[in-house]
Coordinates of C-alpha atoms in Angstrom, one line a residue:
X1051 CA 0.0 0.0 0.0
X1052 CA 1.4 3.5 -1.0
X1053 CA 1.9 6.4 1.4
X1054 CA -0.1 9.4 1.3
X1055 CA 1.8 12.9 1.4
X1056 CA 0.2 13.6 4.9
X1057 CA 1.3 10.1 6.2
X1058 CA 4.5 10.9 5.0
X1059 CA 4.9 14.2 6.5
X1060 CA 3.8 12.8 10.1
X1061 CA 6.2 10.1 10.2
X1062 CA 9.0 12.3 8.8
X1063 CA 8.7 14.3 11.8
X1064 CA 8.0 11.3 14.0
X1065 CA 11.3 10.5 12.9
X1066 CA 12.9 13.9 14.5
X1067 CA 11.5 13.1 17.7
X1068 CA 12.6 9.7 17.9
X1069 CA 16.6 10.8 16.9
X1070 CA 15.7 14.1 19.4
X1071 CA 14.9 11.6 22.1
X1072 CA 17.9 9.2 21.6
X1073 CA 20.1 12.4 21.9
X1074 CA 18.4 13.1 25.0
X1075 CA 19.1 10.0 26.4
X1076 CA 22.4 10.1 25.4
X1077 CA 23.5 13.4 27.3
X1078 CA 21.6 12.4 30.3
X1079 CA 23.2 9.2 30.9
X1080 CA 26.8 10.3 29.3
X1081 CA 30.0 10.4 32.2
X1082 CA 31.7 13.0 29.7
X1083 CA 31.0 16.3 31.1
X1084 CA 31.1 18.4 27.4
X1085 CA 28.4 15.5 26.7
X1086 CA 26.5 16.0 29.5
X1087 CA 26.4 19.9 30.0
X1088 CA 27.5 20.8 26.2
X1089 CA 26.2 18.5 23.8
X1090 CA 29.1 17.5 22.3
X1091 CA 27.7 14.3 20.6
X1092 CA 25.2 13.4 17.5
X1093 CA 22.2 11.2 17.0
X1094 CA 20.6 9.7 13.8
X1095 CA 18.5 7.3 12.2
X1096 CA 19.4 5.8 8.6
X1097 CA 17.7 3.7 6.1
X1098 CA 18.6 0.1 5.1
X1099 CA 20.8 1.4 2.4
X1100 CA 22.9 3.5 5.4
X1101 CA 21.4 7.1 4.6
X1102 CA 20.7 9.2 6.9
X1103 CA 16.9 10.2 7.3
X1104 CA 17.3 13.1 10.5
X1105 CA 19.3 13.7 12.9
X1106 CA 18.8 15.7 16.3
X1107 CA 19.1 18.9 17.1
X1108 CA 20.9 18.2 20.1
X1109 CA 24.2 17.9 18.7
X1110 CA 27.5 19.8 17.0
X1111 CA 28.3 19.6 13.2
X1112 CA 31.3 17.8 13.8
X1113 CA 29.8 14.7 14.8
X1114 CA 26.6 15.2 13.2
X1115 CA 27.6 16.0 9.4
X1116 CA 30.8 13.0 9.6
X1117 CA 28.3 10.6 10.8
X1118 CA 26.0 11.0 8.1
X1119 CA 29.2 8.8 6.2
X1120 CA 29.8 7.1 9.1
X1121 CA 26.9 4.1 8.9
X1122 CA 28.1 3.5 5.2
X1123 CA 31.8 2.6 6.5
X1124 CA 29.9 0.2 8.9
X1125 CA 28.0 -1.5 5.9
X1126 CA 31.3 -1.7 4.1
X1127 CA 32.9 -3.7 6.7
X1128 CA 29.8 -5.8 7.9
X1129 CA 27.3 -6.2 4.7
X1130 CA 23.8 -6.4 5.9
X1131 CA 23.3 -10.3 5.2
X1132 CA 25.6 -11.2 8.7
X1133 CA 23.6 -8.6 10.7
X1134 CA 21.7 -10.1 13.1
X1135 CA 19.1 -8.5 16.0
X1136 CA 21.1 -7.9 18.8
X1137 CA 24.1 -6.9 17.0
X1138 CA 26.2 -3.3 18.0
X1139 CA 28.9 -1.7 16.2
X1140 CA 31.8 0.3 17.5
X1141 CA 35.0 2.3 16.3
X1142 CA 36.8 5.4 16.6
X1143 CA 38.4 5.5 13.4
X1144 CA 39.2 9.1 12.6
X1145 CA 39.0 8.5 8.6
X1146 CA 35.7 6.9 9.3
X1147 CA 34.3 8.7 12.2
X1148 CA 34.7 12.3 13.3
X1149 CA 38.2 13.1 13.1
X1150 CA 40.1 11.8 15.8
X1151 CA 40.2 9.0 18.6
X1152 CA 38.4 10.2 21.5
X1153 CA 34.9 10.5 19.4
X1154 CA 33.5 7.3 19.8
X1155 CA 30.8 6.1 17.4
X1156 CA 28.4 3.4 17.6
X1157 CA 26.3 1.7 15.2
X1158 CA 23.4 -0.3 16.1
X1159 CA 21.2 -2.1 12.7
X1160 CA 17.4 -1.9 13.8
X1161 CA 15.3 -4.9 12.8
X1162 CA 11.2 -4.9 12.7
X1163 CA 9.4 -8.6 12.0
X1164 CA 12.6 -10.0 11.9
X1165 CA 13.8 -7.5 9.1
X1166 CA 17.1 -5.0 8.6
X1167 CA 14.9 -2.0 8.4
X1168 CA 17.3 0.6 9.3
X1169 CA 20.4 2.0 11.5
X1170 CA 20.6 4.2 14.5
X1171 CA 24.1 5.7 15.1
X1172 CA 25.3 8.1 17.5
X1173 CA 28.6 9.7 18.5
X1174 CA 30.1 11.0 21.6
X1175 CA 33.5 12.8 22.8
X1176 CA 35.4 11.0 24.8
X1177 CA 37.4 12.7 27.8
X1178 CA 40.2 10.3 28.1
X1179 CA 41.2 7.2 25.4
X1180 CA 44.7 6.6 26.5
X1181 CA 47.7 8.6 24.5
X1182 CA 50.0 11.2 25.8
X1183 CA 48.8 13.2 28.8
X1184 CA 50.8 16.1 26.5
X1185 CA 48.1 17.0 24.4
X1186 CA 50.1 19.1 22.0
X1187 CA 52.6 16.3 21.9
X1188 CA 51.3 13.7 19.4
X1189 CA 53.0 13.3 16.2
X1190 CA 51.2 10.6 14.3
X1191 CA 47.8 8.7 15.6
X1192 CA 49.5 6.1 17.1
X1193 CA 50.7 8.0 20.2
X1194 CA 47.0 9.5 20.4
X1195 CA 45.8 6.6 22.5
X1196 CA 43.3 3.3 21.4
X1197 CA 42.6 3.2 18.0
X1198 CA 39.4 1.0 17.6
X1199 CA 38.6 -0.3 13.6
X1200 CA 35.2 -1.0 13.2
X1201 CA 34.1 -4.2 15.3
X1202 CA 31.1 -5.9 17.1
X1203 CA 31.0 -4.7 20.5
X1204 CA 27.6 -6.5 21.0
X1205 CA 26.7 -10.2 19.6
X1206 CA 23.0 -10.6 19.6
X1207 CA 22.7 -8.7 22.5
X1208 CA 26.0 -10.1 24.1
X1209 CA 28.5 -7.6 24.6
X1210 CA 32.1 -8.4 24.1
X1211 CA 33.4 -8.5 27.5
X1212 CA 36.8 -9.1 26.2
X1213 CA 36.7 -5.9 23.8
X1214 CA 35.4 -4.3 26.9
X1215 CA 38.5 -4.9 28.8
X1216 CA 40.7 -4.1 25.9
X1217 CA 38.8 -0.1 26.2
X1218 CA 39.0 -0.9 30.2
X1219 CA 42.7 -1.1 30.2
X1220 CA 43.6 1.7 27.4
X1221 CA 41.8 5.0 29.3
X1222 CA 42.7 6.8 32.3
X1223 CA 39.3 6.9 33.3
X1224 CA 38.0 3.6 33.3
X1225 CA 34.8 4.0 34.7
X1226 CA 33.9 7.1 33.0
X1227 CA 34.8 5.8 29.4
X1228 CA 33.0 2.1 30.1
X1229 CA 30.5 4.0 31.3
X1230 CA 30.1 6.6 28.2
X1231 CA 30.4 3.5 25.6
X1232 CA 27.1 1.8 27.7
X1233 CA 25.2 5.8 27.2
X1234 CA 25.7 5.5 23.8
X1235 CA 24.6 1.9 23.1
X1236 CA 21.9 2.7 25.2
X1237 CA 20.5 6.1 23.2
X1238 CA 20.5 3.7 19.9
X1239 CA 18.4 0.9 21.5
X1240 CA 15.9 3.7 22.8
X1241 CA 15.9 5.3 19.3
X1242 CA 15.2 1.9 17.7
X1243 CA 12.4 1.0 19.6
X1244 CA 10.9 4.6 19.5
X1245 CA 11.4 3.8 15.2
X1246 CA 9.8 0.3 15.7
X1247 CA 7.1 1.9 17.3
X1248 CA 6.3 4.4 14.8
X1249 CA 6.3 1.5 12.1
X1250 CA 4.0 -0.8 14.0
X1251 CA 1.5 2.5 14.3
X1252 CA 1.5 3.3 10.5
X1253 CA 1.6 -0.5 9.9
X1254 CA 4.7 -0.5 7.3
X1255 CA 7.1 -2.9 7.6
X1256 CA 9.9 -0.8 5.9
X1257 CA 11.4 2.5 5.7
X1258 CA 12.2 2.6 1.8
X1259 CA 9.4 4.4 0.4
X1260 CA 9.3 7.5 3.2
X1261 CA 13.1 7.1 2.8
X1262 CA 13.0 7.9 -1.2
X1263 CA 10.7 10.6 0.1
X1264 CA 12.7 12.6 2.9
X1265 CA 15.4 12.5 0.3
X1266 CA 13.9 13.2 -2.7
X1267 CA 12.2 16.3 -0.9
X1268 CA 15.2 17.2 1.0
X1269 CA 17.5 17.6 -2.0
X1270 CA 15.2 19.4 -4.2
X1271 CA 14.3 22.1 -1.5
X1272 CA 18.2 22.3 -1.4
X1273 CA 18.7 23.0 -5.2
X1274 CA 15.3 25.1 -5.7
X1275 CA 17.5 27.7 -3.1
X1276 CA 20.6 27.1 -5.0
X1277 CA 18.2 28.1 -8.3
X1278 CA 17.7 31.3 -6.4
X1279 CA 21.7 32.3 -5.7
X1280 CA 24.3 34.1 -8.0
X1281 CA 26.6 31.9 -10.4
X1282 CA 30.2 32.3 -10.1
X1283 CA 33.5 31.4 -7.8
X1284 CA 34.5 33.2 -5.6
X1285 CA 37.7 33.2 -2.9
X1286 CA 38.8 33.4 -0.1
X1287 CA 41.5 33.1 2.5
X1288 CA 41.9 32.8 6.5
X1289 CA 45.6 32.8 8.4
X1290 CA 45.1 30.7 11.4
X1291 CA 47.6 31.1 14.5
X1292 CA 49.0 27.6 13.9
X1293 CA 51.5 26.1 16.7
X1294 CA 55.2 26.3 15.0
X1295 CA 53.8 28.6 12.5
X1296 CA 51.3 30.5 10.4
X1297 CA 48.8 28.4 8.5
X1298 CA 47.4 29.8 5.5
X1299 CA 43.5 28.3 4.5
X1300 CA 42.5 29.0 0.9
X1301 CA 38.8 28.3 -0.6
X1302 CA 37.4 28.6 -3.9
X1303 CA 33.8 28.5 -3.4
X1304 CA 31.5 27.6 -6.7
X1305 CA 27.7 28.0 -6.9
X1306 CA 26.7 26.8 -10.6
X1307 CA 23.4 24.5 -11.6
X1308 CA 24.3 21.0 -10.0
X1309 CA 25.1 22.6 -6.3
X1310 CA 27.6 24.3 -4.0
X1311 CA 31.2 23.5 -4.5
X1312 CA 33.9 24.3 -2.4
X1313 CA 37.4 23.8 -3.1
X1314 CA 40.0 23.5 -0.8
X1315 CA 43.4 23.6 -3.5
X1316 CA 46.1 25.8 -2.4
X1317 CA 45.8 25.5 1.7
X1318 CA 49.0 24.7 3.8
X1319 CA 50.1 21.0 3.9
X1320 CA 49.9 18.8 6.5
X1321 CA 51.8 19.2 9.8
X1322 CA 53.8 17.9 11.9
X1323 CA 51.7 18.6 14.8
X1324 CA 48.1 17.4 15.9
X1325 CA 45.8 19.9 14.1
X1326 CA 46.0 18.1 11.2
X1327 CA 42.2 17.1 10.2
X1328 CA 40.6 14.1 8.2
X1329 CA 38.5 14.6 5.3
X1330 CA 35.0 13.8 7.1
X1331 CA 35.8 16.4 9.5
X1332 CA 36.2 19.1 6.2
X1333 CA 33.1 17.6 5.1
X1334 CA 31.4 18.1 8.4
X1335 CA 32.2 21.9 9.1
X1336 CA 32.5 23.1 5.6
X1337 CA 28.8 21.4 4.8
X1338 CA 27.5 23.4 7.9
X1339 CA 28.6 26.6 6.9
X1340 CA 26.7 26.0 3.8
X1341 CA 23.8 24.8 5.1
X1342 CA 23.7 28.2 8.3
X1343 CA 24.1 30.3 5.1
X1344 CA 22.0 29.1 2.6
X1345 CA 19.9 26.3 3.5
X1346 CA 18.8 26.7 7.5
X1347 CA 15.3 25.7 7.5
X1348 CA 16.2 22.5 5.4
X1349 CA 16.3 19.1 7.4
X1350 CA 19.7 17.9 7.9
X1351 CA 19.6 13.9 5.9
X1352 CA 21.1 12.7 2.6
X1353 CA 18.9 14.8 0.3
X1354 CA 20.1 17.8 1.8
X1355 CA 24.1 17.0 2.2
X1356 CA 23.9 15.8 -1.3
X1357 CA 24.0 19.2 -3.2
X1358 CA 27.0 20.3 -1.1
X1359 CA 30.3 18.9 -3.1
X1360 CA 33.9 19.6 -0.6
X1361 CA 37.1 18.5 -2.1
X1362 CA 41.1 19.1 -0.7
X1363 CA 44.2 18.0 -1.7
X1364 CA 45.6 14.7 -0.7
X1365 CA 48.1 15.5 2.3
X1366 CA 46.6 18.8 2.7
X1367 CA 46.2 19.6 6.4
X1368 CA 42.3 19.8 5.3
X1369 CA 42.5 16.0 4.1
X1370 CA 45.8 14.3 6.0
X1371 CA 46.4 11.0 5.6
X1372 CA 47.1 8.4 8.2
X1373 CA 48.9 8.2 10.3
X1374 CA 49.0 12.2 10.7
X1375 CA 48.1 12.5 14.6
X1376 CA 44.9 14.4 14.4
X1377 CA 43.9 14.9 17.9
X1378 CA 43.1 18.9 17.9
X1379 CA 41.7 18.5 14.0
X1380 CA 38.8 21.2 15.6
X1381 CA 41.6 24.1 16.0
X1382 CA 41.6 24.2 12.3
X1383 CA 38.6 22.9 11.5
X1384 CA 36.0 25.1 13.7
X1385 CA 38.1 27.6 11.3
X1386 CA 36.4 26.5 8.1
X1387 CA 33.0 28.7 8.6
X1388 CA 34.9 31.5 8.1
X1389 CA 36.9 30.9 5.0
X1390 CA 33.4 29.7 3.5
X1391 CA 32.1 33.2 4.8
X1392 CA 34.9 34.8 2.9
X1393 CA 34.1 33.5 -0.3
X1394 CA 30.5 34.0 0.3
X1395 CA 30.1 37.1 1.8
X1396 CA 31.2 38.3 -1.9
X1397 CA 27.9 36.6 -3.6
X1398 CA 25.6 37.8 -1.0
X1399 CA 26.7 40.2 1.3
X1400 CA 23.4 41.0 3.0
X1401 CA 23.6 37.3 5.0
X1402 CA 26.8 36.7 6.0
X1403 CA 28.5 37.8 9.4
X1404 CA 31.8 39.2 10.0
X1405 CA 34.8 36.6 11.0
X1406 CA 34.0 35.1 14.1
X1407 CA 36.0 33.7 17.3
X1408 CA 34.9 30.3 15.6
X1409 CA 37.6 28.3 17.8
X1410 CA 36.2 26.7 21.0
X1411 CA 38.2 28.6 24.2
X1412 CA 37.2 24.9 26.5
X1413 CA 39.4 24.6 30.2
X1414 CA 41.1 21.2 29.7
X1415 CA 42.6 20.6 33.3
X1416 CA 43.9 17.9 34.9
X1417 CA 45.3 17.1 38.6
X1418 CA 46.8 17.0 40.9
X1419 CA 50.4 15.9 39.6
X1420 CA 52.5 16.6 42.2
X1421 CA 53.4 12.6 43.6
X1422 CA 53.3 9.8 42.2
X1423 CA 51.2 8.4 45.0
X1424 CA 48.1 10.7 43.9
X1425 CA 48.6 9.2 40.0
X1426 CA 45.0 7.5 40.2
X1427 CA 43.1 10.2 42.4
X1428 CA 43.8 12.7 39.7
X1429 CA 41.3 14.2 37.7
X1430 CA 40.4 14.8 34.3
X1431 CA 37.8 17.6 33.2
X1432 CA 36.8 19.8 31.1
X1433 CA 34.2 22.0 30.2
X1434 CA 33.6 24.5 26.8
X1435 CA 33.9 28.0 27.0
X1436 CA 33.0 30.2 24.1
X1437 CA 34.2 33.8 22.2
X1438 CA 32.3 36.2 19.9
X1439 CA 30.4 35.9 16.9
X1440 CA 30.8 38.1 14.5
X1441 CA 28.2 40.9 13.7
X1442 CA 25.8 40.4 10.7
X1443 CA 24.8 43.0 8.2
X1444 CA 21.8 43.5 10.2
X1445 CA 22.6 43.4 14.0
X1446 CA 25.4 42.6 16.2
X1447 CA 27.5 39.0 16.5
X1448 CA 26.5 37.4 20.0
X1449 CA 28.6 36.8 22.9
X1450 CA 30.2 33.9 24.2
X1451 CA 28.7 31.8 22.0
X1452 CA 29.9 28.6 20.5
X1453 CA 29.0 29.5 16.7
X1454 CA 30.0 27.5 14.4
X1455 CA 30.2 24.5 16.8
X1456 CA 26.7 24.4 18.1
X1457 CA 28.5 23.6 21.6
X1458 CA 26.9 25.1 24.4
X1459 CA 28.8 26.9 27.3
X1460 CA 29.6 24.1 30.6
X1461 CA 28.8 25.5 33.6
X1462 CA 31.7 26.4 35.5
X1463 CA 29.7 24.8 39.0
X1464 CA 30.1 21.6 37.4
X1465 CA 33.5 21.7 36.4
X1466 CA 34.0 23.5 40.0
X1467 CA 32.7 20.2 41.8
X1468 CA 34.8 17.5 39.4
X1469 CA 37.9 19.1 40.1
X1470 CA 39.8 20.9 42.9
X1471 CA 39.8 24.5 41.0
X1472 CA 38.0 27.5 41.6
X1473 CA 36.5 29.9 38.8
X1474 CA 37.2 33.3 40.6
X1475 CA 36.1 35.7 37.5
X1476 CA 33.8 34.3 34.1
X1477 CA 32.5 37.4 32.8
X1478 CA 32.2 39.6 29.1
X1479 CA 35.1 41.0 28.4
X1480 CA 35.1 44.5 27.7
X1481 CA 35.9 45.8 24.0
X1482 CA 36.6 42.2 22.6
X1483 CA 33.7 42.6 20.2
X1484 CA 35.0 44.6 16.7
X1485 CA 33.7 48.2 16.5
X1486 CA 31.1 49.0 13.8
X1487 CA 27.9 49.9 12.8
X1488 CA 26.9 46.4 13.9
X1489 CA 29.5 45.3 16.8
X1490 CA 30.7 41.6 16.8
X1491 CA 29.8 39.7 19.7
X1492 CA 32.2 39.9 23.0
X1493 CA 34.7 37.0 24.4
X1494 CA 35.1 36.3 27.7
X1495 CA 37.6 36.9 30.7
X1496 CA 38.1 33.7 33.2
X1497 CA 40.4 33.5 36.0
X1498 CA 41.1 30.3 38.1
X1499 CA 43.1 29.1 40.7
X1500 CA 43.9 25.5 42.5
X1501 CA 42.3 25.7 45.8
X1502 CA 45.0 23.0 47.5
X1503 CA 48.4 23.7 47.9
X1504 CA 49.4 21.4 44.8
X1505 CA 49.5 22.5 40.6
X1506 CA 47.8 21.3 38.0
X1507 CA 48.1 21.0 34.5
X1508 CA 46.5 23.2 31.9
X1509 CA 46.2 21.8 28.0
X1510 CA 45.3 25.0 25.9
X1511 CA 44.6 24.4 22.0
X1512 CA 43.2 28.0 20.8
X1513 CA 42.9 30.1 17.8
X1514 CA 42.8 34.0 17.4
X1515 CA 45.7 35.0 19.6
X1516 CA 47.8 36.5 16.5
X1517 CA 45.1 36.7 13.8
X1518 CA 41.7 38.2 15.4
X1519 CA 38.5 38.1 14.0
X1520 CA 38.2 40.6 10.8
X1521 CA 35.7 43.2 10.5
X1522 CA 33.8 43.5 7.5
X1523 CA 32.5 46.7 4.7
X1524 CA 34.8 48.7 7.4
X1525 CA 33.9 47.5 10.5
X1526 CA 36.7 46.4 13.2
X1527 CA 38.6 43.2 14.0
X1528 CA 37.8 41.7 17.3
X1529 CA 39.8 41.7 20.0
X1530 CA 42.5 38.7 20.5
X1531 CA 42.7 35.9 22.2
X1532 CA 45.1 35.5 25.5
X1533 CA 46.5 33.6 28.4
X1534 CA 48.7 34.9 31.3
X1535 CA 49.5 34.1 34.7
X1536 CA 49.7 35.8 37.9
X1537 CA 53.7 35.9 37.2
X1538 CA 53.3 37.7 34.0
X1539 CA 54.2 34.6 31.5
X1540 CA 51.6 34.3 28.6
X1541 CA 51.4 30.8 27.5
X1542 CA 51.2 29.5 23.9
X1543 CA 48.0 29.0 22.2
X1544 CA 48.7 25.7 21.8
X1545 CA 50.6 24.0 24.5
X1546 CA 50.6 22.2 27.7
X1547 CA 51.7 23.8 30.8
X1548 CA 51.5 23.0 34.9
X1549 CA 50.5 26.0 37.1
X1550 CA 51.9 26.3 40.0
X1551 CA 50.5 26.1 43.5
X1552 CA 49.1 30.0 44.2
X1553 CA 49.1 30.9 40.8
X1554 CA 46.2 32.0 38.8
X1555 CA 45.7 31.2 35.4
X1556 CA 43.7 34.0 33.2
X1557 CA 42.3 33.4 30.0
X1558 CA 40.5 36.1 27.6
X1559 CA 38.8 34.4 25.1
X1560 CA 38.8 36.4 21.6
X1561 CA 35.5 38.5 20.5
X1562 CA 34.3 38.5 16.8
X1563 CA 34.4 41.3 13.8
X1564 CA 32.5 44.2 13.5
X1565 CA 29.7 44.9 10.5
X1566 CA 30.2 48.4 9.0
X1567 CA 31.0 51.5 9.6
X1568 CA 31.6 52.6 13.9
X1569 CA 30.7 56.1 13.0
X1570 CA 26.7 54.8 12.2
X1571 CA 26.1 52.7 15.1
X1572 CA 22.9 54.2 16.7
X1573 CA 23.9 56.7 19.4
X1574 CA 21.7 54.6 21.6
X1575 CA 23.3 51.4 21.4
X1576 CA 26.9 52.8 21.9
X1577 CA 25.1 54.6 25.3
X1578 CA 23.6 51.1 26.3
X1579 CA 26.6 49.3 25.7
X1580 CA 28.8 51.8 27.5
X1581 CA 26.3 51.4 30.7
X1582 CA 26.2 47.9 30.6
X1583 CA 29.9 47.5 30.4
X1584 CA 30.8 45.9 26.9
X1585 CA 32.7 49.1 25.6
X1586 CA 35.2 50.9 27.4
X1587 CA 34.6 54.7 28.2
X1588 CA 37.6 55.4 26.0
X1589 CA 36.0 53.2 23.2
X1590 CA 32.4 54.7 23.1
X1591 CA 34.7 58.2 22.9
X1592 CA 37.6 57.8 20.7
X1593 CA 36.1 54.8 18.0
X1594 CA 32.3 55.9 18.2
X1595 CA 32.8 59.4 18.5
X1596 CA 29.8 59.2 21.9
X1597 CA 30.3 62.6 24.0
X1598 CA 29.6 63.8 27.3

């Protein structure tokens, strides 16, 4: 029996719920704290074939967009004809996953009447896979930590006790890594049964037909907006901060009849350090640029992706090869939004914002270190902190925000009771945001300090310290990124540092560009930010010209 359109409509958005659901279970039950109180982690539901039908909106683009490949690597490796009910995939592989080893994905094949009617897959970060504690240290995958291919973690319904033990013995966390592989096998059965549900209700016994529609549907909404767009390349460029030095991104961005391309030819080559960054993960935050830009009320699923075409050079640092070590792939590729933003905001400047912090500013700490008797009382947490976003033709960037990631900000309670720090300061930071008609959105300024008499160890990875945020049609860059201790020494960007007992650790997270002329903001809005403490006396005089 065919499917009406209305039939179809309900259970396409049945199926949102049901992927919106096992994300929620997934960040309830996660140990991770950036799971639990950030979202760092994706949720979807696929088709017999392995494409994705929707994913939920609890999630980040890393995670989300790579494992919309993700179920098609597990196909490749385990054909549908020796699935069986029961049966759970798992593997970190950063080629095949979401860019490097402590994003674990699992893969769990749904069956209905006895049939292989679909896939639920989810991905989560993982806070500790084994490696080097040093994480700016790594110079090929290998020294990362466990590097699981793809392999059956659960046997009709039996997990592998053995494999188990393998991720036991490989994490400096046991208990909170076991414990975050069981949340996400967990959100999958919950998303299967909610999807077993809805096919019992509508009384189909397979997915294929509202499949061909969600796709179908999807992709054409995507190319009527392309229809709509100017024809042409365009270019741009971004110079991120890099670690030994400058790295230089370059984008050729294509909008002609069969989609978006974006081409990646020219950027730096891979490096020796660990911000080199896979394919998928190119894939992932270069697709989601696109889709913010051009495409936001379109469901995320294989229809929709399909239109988007990313290429890079082999051995670029935007496609490295194994065994490149890859662990801080997000400190380059959080940056792609805004080279894509460059090229774009030449084809239709009245959408696209001024550069933006993009980089995630998170407090990576771990302790205490002093003696080797404390070596398993230590601690390992983090939480994400954000920077600004930069202002749009049309109103100003927001504050600590996590755009492009989708992360949300952790809450520095939490990471106060998992560790033995103390947050003394987490505020806006005054003038970070770029000056302009439209001003970009503010970082932040965070102090913290150990409250026992012992150090602990600080991982930064952060861009914008030497290349702010760029303003755009004459508005300012935003202010820079920095750290800097009580002593005076400012840290690297990208490095990994103890602070001592009694010292305190500040970090100013960078604020985004400014939109337009300073000299037109409204008089009002320069007066409200001036009494609310985002601009600087001296700013709201001597940039926007207020008096008095």
């Amino acid at each position: 029996m065919s499917l009406n359109l209305i039939d179809k409509q309900i259970m396409w958005n049945r199926l949102l719920a049901v992927v919106e659901e096992q994300a929620q279970v997934c960040q309830r039950t996660a140990f991770s704290t950036i799971v639990r109180e950030s979202g760092d982690l994706a949720a979807g539901v696929f088709d017999a074939q392995g494409r994705m039908l929707a994913q939920a909106v609890t999630g980040t683009p890393g995670h989300i967009n790579s494992m919309a490949l993700a179920v098609g690597h597990v196909i490749a490796a385990y054909p549908q004809e020796v699935m069986r009910e029961g049966d759970v995939y798992i593997h970190n592989d950063p080629w095949m996953g979401t860019g490097h080893l402590n994003d674990i994905s699992i893969t769990t094949p749904c069956f209905y009447q006895g049939k292989l009617v679909g896939f639920l897959a989810c991905n989560s970060h993982i806070m500790d896979i084994g490696g080097l504690p040093d994480r700016t240290a790594s110079t090929d995958v290998f020294m990362e930590g466990l590097y699981l291919p793809i392999l059956k973690i659960a046997d009709a319904g039996e997990i592998d006790e053995s494999l188990m033990a393998v991720i036991r013995a490989n994490t400096r966390q046991p208990v909170e890594t076991v414990g975050d592989v069981y949340s996400l096998i967990n959100c999958n059965a919950i998303g299967c049964e909610r999807l077993v549900d809805m096919m019992a209700e509508f009384q189909i016994d397979a997915l294929d037909e509202l499949a061909d529609h969600v796709i179908d549907t999807s992709r054409e909404a995507v190319m009527a907006k392309i229809r709509e767009l100017p024809k042409g390349t365009w270019h741009g460029t971004l110079m991120l901060d890099g670690m030994d030095e400058e790295v230089l991104i370059k984008a050729a961005l294509t909008i002609d009849d069969d989609g978006v391309h974006v081409d990646y030819a020219g950027s730096a080559g891979m490096v020796k350090r660990n911000f080199n960054v896979p394919l998928c993960y190119t894939l992932a935050y270069t697709s989601y640029a696109l889709g913010v830009a051009l495409f936001g009320d379109i469901p995320n699923n294989a229809g929709s992706l399909a239109p988007r075409h990313v290429t890079a050079p082999a051995g670029s640092i935007l496609n490295a090869l194994k065994p490149a070590a890859v662990f801080a792939r997000s400190q380059v590729g959080l940056m792609l939004p805004d080279v894509v933003y460059n090229c774009l905001r030449q084809a239709i400047p009245d959408r696209i914002p001024a550069e933006s912090t993009c980089g995630l500013w998170g407090i990576n700490v771990m302790g205490p270190w002093s003696s080797p008797a404390q070596i398993w009382n230590r601690y390992r947490v983090q939480i994400m902190t954000t920077g600004g976003m930069g202002a749009l033709p049309f109103r100003d960037g927001m504050s600590a925000t996590g755009f492009p990631s989708g992360v949300r900000g952790g809450p520095v309670e939490v990471f106060e009771s998992m560790s033995t720090l103390v947050i003394w300061r987490k505020e806006f930071l005054p003038d970070s945001g770029g000056a302009g008609e439209y001003r970009g959105g503010l970082g932040q300024w965070i102090e913290m300090e150990n409250s026992i008499p012992e150090p602990f160890d600080f991982f930064a990875g952060y861009e914008r310290i030497k290349n702010p945020a760029k303003g755009a049609f004459g508005g300012m860059a935003g202010g820079a990124g920095s750290l800097e201790l009580t002593t005076g020494l400012r840290p690297g960007g990208k490095d990994t540092f103890p602070i001592p007992a009694g010292e305190r650790l500040t970090l100013k997270s960078s604020g985004g560009g400014g939109t337009g002329d300073p000299a037109k903001r409204d008089r009002a809005a320069v007066a409200r930010d001036l009494e609310c403490g985002l601009i600087s006396a001296d700013a709201a005089r001597d940039i926007y010209g207020l008096q008095g």
